[in-house]
Amino acid sequence: MANIVVVGTQWGDEGKGKVVDLLSDSADYIVRFQGGNNAGHTLVVEDRKLILHLIPSGILHPRKTCCIGNGVVVDPGVLLEEIEKLRGHQVHVSPETLVISGQAHVIMTYHREVDNARERRKGKGKIGTTGRGIGPCYEDKASRAGIRMHELINPKLFTEKLKENLEEKNFYLEKFLGAKPLAYQQIADEYLAYGELLRPYVGNVSELLDRARRQGKNILFEGAQGTHLDIDHGTYPFVTSSNAVAGGACCGAGIGPSLIDAVIGICKAYTTRVGGGPFPTELTDAVGQHLQREGAEFGSTTGRPRRCGWLDLVVLRNAARLNGLNSLAITKLDVLSGLEQIRVATSYVHESSSMEIFPNECFTLESCDPSYIDFPGWNEDISNARNFSDLPVKTQRYLRAIEELAEIPLSIVSVGPGREQTIMLQNPFEG
Ligand code: GDP
Ligand code: IMO
Ligand code: MG
């Protein structure tokens, strides 16, 4: 029996969905613990491509239970659409295979409106959010004004809370943000219908997971976003509004830290970022274009082009410390094929001194210049490699160097989007 947490080590989109889908084969329960439909997790199985925003990436595997923990913010309209989309692909989704925590907070229409109106108002200084209402929903959670799944499925409690909240939200929308006020009845009708449809899925995820672990089941926790988008440890304020680090799995699912057996960090062989914020190794030259084109780097949620740059070991070591990583999954290695030289940042220069530790404030990071070490590139197509020894020697050396410099062993190497395009060095559930 093992309970494993998968987290992103960079700024999201590292390929968590692919790895979680792969590891789900060995798991019984797959649990999302934070974030919402700002996430876009892509699964490619037998020429079929699916992007999931809320439902855990284990859903394609039959006889598994997928859970949405209390730490997630749920847009019920998006969730229902996702359930329908999966059914359209002949994937079985029912209250037996999907359980949503009653304590998860609900993303309301006014959260999306506030998110977008605020970004418009900020203009150039905007965060570049996904516009899904994530920040405003977590704000209401913290200020104790939020509506939870328990209330969504209870019409009396829901309508009372909505009336109370909408008065304040409309004042803020109209008077401060210069946006249109929202009509009570329209939201009430829409959300009461969602509540009816979702009622059978609402349960006690913490208790369910406790029963599962007593029965010796394997639990896989699926992180969303990445360590450097974490509300506390990321590049604040250019972050999301939840704890994306591994510790978030405990509070976001309702389990104790002593029950986590291992944490796997997902790391792209280069770096990408969507939205604003500092990015020391960003490339705007032909190499950046190579990474963008070959890696098909467009946001899975908003379709925005992702900013691209070299792998940054200062970032990776920061993620190793913050998450207590036991092993690394390196993804998108195939995208580096064809580059003459591959660079990896190992430290920064800030005001003429060398910095090895990631600064925890944005204004310092903005004036950091990366110091690189270089590796010779390779031209071979590596997307059919299934064993470490199938890789060109130069590729093997590059991987071993990352492992040594980051001081974390590699468990998985991904050489393409497909489930089978993987080199499994050590299955974390068997380790
Ligand atoms: P997530 O948010 O971390 O789950 O990542 P996304 O799904 O947003 O973005 C990762 C993208 O890279 C998706 O389009 C995946 O299908 C794709 N992908 C994952 N692993 C690999 C890989 O090893 N090679 C290539 N070429 N694509 C990959
Ligand atoms: P996955 O799970 C990449 C980014 C947004 C923006 C910032 C805040 O697919 O890795 P938000 O809407 O959360 O308030 O936006 O965070 N962001 C992501 N970037 N991948 C994600 O998720 C992201 N989720 C949020 O682009 O910069
Ligand atoms: Mg993504």
Short mmCIF file of N, CA and C in Angstrom, two decimals, residues 283-293 339:
data_model
loop_
_atom_site.label_atom_id
_atom_site.label_comp_id
_atom_site.label_asym_id
_atom_site.label_seq_id
_atom_site.Cartn_x
_atom_site.Cartn_y
_atom_site.Cartn_z
N LEU A 283 13.06 32.67 -23.00
CA LEU A 283 13.74 32.89 -24.28
C LEU A 283 12.75 33.51 -25.26
N THR A 284 13.18 34.56 -25.94
CA THR A 284 12.28 35.14 -26.94
C THR A 284 12.90 34.99 -28.33
N ASP A 285 13.95 34.15 -28.43
CA ASP A 285 14.67 33.96 -29.70
C ASP A 285 14.19 32.70 -30.43
N ALA A 286 15.00 32.24 -31.39
CA ALA A 286 14.61 31.08 -32.21
C ALA A 286 14.49 29.82 -31.35
N VAL A 287 15.29 29.72 -30.29
CA VAL A 287 15.20 28.52 -29.44
C VAL A 287 13.85 28.53 -28.70
N GLY A 288 13.45 29.71 -28.23
CA GLY A 288 12.14 29.84 -27.58
C GLY A 288 11.04 29.43 -28.54
N GLN A 289 11.20 29.82 -29.79
CA GLN A 289 10.19 29.46 -30.81
C GLN A 289 10.20 27.95 -31.07
N HIS A 290 11.41 27.35 -31.06
CA HIS A 290 11.51 25.89 -31.23
C HIS A 290 10.70 25.19 -30.13
N LEU A 291 10.93 25.61 -28.88
CA LEU A 291 10.26 24.97 -27.74
C LEU A 291 8.74 25.15 -27.84
N GLN A 292 8.33 26.36 -28.23
CA GLN A 292 6.90 26.66 -28.33
C GLN A 292 6.24 25.81 -29.41
N ARG A 293 6.95 25.71 -30.56
CA ARG A 293 6.39 24.99 -31.72
C ARG A 293 6.43 23.47 -31.48
N LEU A 339 18.01 20.46 -31.12
CA LEU A 339 18.70 21.67 -30.67
C LEU A 339 20.20 21.38 -30.60
#
